[in-house]
mmCIF file of C-alpha atoms and ligand atoms in Angstrom:
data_model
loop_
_atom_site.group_PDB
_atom_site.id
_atom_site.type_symbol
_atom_site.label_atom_id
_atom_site.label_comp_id
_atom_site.label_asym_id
_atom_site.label_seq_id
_atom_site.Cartn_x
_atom_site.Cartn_y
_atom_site.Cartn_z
ATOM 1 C CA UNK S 5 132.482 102.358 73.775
ATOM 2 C CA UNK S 6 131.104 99.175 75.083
ATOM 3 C CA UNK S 7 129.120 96.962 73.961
ATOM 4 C CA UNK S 8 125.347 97.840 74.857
ATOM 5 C CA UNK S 9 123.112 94.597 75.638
ATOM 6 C CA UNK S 10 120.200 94.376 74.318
ATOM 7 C CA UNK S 11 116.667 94.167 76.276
ATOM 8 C CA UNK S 12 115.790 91.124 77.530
ATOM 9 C CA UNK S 13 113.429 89.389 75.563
ATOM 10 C CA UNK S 14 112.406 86.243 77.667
ATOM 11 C CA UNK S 15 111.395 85.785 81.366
ATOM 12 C CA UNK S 16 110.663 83.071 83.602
ATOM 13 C CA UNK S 17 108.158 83.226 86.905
ATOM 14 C CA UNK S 18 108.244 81.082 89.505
ATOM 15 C CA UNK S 19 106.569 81.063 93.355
ATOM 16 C CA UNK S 20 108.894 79.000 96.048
ATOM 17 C CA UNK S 21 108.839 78.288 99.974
ATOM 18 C CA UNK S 22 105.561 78.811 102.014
ATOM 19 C CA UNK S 23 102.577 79.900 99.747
ATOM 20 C CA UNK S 24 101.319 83.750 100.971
ATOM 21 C CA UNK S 25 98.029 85.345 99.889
ATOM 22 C CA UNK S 26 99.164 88.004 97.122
ATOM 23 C CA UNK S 27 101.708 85.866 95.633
ATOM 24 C CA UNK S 28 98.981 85.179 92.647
ATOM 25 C CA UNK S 29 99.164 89.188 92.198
ATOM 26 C CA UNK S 30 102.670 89.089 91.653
ATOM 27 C CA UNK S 31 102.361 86.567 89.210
ATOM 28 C CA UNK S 32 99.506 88.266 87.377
ATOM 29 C CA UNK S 33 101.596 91.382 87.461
ATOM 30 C CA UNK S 34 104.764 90.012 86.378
ATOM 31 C CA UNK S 35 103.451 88.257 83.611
ATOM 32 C CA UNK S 36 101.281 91.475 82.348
ATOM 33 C CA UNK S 37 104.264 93.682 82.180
ATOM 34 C CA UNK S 38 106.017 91.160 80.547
ATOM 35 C CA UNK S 39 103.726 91.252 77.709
ATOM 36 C CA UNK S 40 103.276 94.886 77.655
ATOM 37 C CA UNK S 41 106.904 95.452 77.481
ATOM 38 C CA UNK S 42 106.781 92.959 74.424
ATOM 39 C CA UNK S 43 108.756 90.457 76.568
ATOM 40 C CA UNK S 44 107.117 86.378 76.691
ATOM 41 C CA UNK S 45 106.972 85.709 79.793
ATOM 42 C CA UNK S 46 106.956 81.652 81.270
ATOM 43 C CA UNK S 47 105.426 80.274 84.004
ATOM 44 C CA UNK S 48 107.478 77.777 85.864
ATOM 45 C CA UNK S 49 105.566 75.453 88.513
ATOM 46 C CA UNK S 50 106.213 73.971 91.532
ATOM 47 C CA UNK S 51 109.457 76.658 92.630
ATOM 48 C CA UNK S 52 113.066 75.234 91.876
ATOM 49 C CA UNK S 53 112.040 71.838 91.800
ATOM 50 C CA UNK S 54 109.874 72.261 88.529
ATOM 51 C CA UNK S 55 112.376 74.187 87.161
ATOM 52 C CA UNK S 56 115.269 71.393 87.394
ATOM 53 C CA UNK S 57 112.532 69.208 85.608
ATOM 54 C CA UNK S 58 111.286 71.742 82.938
ATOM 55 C CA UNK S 59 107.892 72.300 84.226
ATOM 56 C CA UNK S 60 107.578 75.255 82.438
ATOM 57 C CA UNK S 61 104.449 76.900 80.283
ATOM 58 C CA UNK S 62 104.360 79.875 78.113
ATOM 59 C CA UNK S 63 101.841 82.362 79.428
ATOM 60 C CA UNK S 64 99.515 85.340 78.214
ATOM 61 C CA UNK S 65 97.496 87.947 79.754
ATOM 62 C CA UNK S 66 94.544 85.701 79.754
ATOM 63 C CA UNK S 67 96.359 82.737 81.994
ATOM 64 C CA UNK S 68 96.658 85.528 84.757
ATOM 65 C CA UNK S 69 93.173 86.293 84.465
ATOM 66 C CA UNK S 70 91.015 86.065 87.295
ATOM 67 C CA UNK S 71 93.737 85.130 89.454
ATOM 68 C CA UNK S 72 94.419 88.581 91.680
ATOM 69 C CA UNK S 73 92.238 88.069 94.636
ATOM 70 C CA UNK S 74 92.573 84.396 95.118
ATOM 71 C CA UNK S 75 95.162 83.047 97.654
ATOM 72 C CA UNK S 76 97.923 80.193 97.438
ATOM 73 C CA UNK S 77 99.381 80.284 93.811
ATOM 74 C CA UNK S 78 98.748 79.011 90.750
ATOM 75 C CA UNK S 79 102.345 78.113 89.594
ATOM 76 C CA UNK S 80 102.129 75.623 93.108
ATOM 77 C CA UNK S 81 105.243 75.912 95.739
ATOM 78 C CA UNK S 82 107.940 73.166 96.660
ATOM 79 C CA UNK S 83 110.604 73.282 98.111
ATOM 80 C CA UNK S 84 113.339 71.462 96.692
ATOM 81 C CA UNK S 85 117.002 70.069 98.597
ATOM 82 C CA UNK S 86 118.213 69.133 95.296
ATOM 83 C CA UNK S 87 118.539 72.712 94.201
ATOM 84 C CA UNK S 88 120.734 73.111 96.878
ATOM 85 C CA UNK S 89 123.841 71.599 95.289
ATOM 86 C CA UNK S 90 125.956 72.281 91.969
ATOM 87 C CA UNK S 91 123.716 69.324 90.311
ATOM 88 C CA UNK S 92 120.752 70.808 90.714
ATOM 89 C CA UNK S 93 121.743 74.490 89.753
ATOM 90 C CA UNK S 94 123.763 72.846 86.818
ATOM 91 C CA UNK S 95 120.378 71.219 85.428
ATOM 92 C CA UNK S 96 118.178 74.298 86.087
ATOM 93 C CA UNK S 97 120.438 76.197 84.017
ATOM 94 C CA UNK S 98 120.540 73.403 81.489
ATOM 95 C CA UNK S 99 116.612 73.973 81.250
ATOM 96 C CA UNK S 100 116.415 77.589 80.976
ATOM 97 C CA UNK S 101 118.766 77.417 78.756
ATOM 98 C CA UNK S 102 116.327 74.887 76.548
ATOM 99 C CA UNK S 103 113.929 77.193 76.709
ATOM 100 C CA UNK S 104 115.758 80.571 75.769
ATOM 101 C CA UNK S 105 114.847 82.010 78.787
ATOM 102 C CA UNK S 106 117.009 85.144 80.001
ATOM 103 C CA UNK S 107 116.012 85.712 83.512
ATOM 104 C CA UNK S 108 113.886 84.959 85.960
ATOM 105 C CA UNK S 109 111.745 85.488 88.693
ATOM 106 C CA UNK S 110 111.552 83.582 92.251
ATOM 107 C CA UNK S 111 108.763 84.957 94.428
ATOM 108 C CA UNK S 112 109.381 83.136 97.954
ATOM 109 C CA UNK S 113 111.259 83.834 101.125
ATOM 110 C CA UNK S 114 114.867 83.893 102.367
ATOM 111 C CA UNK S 115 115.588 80.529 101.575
ATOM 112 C CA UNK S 116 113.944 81.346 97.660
ATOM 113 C CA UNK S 117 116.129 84.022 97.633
ATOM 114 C CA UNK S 118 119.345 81.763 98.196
ATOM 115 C CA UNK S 119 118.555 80.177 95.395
ATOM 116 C CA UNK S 120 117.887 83.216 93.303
ATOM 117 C CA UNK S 121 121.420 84.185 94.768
ATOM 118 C CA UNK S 122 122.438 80.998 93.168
ATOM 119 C CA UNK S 123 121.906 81.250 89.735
ATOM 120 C CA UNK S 124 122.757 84.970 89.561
ATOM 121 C CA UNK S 125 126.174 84.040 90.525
ATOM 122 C CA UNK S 126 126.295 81.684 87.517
ATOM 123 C CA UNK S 127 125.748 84.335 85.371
ATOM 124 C CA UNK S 128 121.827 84.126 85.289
ATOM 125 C CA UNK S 129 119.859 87.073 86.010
ATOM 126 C CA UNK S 130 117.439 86.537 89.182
ATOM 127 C CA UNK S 131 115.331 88.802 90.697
ATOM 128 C CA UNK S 132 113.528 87.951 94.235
ATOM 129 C CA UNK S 133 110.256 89.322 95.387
ATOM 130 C CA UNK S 134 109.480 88.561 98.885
ATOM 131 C CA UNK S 135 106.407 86.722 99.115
ATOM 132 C CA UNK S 136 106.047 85.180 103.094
ATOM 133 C CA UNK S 137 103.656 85.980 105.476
ATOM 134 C CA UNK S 138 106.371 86.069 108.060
ATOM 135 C CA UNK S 139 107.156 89.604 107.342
ATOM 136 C CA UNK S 140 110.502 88.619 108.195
ATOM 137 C CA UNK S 141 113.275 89.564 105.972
ATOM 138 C CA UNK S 142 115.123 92.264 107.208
ATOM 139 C CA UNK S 143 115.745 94.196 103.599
ATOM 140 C CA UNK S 144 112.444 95.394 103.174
ATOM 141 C CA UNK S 145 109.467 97.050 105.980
ATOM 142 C CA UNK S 146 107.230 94.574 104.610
ATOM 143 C CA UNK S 147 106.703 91.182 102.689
ATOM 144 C CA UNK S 148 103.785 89.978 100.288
ATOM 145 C CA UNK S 149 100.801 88.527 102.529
ATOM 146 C CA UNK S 150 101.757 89.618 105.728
ATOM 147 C CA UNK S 151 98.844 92.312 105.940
ATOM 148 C CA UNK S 152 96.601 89.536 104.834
ATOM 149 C CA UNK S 153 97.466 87.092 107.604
ATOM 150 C CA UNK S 154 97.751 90.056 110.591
ATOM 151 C CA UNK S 155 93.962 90.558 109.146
ATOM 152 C CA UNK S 156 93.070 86.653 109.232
ATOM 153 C CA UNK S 157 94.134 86.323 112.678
ATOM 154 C CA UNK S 158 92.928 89.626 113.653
ATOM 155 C CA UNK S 159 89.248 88.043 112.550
ATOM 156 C CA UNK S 160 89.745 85.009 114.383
ATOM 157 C CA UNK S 161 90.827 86.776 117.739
ATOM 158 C CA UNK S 162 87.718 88.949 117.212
ATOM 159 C CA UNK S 163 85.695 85.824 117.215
ATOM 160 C CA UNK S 164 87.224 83.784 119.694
ATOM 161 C CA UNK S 165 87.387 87.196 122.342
ATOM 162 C CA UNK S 166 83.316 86.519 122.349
ATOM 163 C CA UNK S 167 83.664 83.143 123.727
ATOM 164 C CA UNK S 168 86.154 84.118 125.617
ATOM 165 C CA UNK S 169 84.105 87.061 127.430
ATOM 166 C CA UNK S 170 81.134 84.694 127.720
ATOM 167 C CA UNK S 171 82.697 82.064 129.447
ATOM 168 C CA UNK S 172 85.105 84.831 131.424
ATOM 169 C CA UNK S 173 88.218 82.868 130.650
ATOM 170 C CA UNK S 174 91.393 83.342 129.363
ATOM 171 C CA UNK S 175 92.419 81.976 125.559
ATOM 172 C CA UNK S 176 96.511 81.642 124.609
ATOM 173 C CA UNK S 177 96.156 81.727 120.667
ATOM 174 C CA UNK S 178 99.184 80.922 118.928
ATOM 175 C CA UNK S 179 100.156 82.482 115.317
ATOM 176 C CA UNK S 180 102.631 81.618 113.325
ATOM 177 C CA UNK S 181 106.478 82.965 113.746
ATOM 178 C CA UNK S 182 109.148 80.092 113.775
ATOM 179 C CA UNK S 183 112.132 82.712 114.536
ATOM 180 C CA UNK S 184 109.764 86.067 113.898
ATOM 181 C CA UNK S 185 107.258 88.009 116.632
ATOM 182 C CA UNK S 186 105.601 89.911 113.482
ATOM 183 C CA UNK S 187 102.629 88.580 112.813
ATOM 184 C CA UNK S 188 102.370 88.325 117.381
ATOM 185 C CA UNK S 189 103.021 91.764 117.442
ATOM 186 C CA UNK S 190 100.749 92.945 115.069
ATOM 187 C CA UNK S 191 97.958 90.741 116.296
ATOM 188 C CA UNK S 192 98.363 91.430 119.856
ATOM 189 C CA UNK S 193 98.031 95.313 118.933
ATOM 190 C CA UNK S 194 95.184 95.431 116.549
ATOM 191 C CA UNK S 195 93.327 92.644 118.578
ATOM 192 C CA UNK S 196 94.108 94.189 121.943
ATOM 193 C CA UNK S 197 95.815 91.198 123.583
ATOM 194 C CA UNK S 198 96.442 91.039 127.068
ATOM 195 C CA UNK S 199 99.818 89.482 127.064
ATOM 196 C CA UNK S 200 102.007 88.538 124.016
ATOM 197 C CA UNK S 201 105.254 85.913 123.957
ATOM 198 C CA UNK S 202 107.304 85.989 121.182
ATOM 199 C CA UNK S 203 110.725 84.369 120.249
ATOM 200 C CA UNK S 204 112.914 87.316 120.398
ATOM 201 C CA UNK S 205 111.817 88.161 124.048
ATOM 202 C CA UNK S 206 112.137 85.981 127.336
ATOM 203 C CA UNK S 207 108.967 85.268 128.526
ATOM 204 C CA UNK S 208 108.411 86.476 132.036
ATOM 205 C CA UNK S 209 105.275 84.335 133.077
ATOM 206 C CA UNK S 210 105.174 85.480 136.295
ATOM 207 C CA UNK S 211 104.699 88.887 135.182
ATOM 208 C CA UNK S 212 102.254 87.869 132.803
ATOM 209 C CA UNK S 213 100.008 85.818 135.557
ATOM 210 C CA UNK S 214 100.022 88.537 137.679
ATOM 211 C CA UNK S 215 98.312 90.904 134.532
ATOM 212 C CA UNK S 216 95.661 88.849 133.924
ATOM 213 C CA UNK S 217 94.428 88.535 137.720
ATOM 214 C CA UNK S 218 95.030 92.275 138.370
ATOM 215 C CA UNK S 219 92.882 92.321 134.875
ATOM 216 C CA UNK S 220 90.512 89.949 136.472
ATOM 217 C CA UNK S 221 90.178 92.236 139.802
ATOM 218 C CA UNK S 222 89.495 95.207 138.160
ATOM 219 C CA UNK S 223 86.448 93.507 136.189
ATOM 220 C CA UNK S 224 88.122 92.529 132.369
ATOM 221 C CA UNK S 225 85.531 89.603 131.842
ATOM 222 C CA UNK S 226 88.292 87.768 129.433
ATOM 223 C CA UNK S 227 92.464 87.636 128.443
ATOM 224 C CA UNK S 228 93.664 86.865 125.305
ATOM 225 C CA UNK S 229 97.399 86.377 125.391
ATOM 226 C CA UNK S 230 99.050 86.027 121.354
ATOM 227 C CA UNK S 231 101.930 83.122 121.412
ATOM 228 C CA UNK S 232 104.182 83.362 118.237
ATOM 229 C CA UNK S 233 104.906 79.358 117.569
ATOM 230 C CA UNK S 234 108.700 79.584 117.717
ATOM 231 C CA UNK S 235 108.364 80.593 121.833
ATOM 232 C CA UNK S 236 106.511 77.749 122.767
ATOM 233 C CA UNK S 237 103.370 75.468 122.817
ATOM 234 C CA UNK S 238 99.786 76.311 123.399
ATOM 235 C CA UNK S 239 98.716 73.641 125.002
ATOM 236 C CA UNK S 240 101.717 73.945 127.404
ATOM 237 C CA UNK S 241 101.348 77.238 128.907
ATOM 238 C CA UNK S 242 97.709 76.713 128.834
ATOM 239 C CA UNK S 243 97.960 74.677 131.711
ATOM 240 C CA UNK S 244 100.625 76.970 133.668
ATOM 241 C CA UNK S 245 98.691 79.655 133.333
ATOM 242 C CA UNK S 246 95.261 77.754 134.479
ATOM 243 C CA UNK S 247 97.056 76.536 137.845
ATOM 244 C CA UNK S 248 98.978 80.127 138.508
ATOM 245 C CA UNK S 249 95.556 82.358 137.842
ATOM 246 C CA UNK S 250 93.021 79.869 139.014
ATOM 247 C CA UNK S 251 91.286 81.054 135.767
ATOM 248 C CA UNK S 252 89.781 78.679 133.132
ATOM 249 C CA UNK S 253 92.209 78.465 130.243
ATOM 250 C CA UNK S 254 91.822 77.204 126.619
ATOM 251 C CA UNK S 255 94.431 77.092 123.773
ATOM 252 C CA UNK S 256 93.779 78.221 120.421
ATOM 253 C CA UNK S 257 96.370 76.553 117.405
ATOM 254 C CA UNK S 258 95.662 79.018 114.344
ATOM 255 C CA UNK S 259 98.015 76.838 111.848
ATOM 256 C CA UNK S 260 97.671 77.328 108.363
ATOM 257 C CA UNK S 261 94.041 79.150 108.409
ATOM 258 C CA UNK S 262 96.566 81.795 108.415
ATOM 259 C CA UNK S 263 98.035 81.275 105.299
ATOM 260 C CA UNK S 264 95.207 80.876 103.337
ATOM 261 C CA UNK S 265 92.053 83.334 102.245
ATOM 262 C CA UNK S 266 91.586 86.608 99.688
ATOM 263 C CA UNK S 267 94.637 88.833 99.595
ATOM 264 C CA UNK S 268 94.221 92.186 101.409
ATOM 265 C CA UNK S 269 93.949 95.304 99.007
ATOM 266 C CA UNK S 270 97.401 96.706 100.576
ATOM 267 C CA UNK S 271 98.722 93.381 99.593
ATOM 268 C CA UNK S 272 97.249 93.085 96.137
ATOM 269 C CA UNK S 273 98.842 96.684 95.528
ATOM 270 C CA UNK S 274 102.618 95.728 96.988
ATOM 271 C CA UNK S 275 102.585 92.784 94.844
ATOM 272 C CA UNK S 276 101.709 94.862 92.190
ATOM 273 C CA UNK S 277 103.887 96.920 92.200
ATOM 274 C CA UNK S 278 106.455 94.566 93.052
ATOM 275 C CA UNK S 279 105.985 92.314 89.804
ATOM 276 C CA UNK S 280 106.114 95.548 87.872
ATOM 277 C CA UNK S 281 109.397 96.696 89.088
ATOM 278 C CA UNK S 282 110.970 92.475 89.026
ATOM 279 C CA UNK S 283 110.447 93.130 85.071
ATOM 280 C CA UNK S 284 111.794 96.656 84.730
ATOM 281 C CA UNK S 285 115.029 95.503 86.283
ATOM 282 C CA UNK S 286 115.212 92.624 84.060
ATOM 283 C CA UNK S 287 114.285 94.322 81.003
ATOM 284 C CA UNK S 288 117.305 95.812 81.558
ATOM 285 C CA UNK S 289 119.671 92.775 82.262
ATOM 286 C CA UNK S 290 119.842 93.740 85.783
ATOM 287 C CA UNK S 291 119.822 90.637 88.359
ATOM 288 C CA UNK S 292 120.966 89.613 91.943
ATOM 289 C CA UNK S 293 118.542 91.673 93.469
ATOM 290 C CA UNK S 294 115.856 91.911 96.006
ATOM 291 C CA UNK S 295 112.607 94.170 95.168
ATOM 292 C CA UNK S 296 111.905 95.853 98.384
ATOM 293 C CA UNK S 297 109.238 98.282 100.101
ATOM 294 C CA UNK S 298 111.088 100.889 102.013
ATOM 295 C CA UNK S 299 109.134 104.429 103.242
ATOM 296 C CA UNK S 300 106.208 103.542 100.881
ATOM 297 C CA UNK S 301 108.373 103.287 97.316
ATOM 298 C CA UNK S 302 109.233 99.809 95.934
ATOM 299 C CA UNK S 303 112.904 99.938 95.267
ATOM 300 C CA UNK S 304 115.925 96.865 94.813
ATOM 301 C CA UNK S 305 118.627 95.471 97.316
ATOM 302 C CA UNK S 306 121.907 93.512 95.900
ATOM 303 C CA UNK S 307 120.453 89.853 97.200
ATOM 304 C CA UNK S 308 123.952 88.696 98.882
ATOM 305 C CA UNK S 309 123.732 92.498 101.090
ATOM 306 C CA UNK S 310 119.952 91.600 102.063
ATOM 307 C CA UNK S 311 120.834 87.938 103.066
ATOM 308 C CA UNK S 312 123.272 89.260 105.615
ATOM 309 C CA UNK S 313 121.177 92.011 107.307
ATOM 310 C CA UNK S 314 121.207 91.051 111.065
ATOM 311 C CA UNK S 315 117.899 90.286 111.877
ATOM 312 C CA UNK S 316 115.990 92.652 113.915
ATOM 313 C CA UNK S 317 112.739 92.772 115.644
ATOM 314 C CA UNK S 318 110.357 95.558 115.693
ATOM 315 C CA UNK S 319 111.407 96.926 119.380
ATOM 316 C CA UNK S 320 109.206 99.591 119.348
ATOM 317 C CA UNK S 321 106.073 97.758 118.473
ATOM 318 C CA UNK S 322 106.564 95.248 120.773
ATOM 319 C CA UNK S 323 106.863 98.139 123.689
ATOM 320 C CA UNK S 324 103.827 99.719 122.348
ATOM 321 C CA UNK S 325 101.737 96.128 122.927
ATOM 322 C CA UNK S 326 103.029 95.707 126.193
ATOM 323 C CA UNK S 327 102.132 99.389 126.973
ATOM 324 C CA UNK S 328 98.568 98.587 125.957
ATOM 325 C CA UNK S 329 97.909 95.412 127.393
ATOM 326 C CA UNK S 330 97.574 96.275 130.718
HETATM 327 P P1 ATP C 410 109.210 80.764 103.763
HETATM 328 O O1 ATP C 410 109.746 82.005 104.419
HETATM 329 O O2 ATP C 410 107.781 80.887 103.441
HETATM 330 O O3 ATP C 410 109.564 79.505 104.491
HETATM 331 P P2 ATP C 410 111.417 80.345 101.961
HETATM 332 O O4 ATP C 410 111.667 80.827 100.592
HETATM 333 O O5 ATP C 410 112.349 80.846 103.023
HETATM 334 O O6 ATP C 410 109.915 80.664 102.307
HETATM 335 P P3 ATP C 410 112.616 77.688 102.034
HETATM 336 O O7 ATP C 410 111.965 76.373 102.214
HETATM 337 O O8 ATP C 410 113.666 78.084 102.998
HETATM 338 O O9 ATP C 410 111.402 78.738 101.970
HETATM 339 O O10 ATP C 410 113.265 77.737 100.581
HETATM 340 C C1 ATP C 410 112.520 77.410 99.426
HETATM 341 C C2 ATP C 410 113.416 76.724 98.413
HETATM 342 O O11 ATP C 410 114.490 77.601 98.042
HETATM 343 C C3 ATP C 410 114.123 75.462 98.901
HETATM 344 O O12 ATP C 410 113.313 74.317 98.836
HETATM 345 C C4 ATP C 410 115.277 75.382 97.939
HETATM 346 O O13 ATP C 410 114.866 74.876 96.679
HETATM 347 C C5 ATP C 410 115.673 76.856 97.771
HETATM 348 N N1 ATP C 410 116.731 77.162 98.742
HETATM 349 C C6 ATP C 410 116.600 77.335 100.070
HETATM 350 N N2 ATP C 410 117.782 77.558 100.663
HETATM 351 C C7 ATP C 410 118.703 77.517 99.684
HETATM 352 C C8 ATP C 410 120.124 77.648 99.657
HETATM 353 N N3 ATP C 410 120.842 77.873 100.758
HETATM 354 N N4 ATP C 410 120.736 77.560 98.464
HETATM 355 C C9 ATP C 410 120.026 77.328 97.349
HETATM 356 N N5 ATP C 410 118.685 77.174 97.310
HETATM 357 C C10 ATP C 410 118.031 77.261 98.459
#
């Protein structure tokens, strides 16, 4: 017989990459398991780059009280090139190490997840949670704070369609999406966009000039066309379009209002329920995986399998917004 290990008795938390509304939840639930499992639990601020330097606290059920609907994170986000090389790694092991701490954590995006990749491959048990609002990493149907951003922008389309109408014009409002069309694709449906560019698609601008002045001839008082940033400027297509339709254009630049605001309850709930399942694998020594959402139940993914998923784009969803935007 082999030798059984025993539970793990100490965790580490830490939030890393772009800040996304829900990643507080995470924390709050990570931490509360924790201490119902009769684990201590530490928080660990500022992502990898705290950890190299020992930024690390103890926490209790109390520190996470309070924090569940509020956005950003409380452990702060960096991102840190030093963790990148075997100096880095070397010294956040060193730390961890200091601290007795048996596993950990890292609630971020892909690039997070390298890192968590990292240190499980030095022996150190890492779990990732994907907290982005990008909603793009391919492993799982959906990522911490993306339903809270589609809602944001959602909002802000809402409001900006009634200037729009008023002064019968057309708006380009970009969204956020260096590489991904998610958060477009979303938008464009729920807010019933009239046109909608994203990176994975070439844009056919003739195609979409001639939609909004058949739109115009048949009475539509307004066009909203959803940009993701990665396939191009605002400001630039707001002029093409202007001198192809004759019609009065205006940009919109979302930026970071997207980020920001009161997790979603469907966010609040994933996060949840992610934490909860980061500390159950843990508890049992289990690391080098990614907690992911797949048909509705929160299950794990080895981390180096989920880093080399193809990415993909949501085909079908993108059809369906076309389909609906004439
Ligand atoms: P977002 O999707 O919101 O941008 P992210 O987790 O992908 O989040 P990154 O800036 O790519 O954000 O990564 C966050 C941190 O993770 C980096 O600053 C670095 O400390 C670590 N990291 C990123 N890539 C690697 C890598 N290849 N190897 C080791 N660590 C990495």
């Amino acid at each position: 017989m082999g030798e059984e290990l025993e539970n793990m008795k100490k965790i580490g938390v830490l939030t890393s990459g772009g800040d996304a509304p829900g990643m507080n939840a995470a924390i709050r639930a990570v931490v509360r398991t924790a201490i119902y499992k009769g684990m201590k639990v530490y928080g660990i601020r500022r992502g990898f780059q705290g950890l190299m330097h020992g930024d690390i606290d103890q926490m209790d059920a109390a520190s996470v009280g309070e924090i569940r609907h509020r956005g950003g994170t409380i452990l702060n986000t960096a991102r840190a090139e030093a963790f990148k090389t075997e100096e880095g790694i070397q010294k956040a092991l060193t730390v961890l190490k200091v601290f007795g701490i048996e596993g950990l954590v890292v609630i971020g995006g892909d690039g997070s997840f390298r890192g968590a990749r990292d240190l499980s491959q030095r022996g150190f048990p890492t779990i990732g949670i994907p907290g982005t609002i990008d909603n793009d990493i391919v492993c799982t149907e959906v990522t911490i704070g993306f339903d809270t951003a589609v809602n944001t922008v959602l909002e802000a389309i809402n409001k900006i369609r009634d200037t729009v109408a008023s002064h019968e014009r057309t708006n380009i409002i970009e969204v956020m999406g260096r590489h991904s069309g998610e958060i477009a694709i979303a938008t464009a449906i729920a807010g019933g966009a009239e046109g909608i560019i994203i990176p994975e698609v070439p844009v056919d601008i003739d195609l979409l000039c001639k939609r909004i002045i058949e739109g115009r001839n048949r009475g539509k008082t307004s066009s909203i066309i959803i940009l993701a940033e990665g396939a191009g400027k605002a400001m630039e297509l707001e002029e093409i379009i202007e001198k192809r339709t004759g019609m009065e254009t205006r940009a919109t630049v979302l930026g970071y209002l997207q980020r920001g605001g009161s997790p979603s309850a469907a966010d609040i709930i994933l996060a949840s329920r992610m934490g909860y399942h980061a500390v159950e694998l843990l508890e049992n020594n289990i690391g080098n995986r990614v907690v992911i959402s797949k048909n509705n139940k929160i299950m794990d993914e080895d981390i180096n399998k989920a880093l080399a998923m193809p990415s993909k784009f949501n085909e079908e969803l993108f059809e369906l917004a076309m389909v609906l935007s004439i």
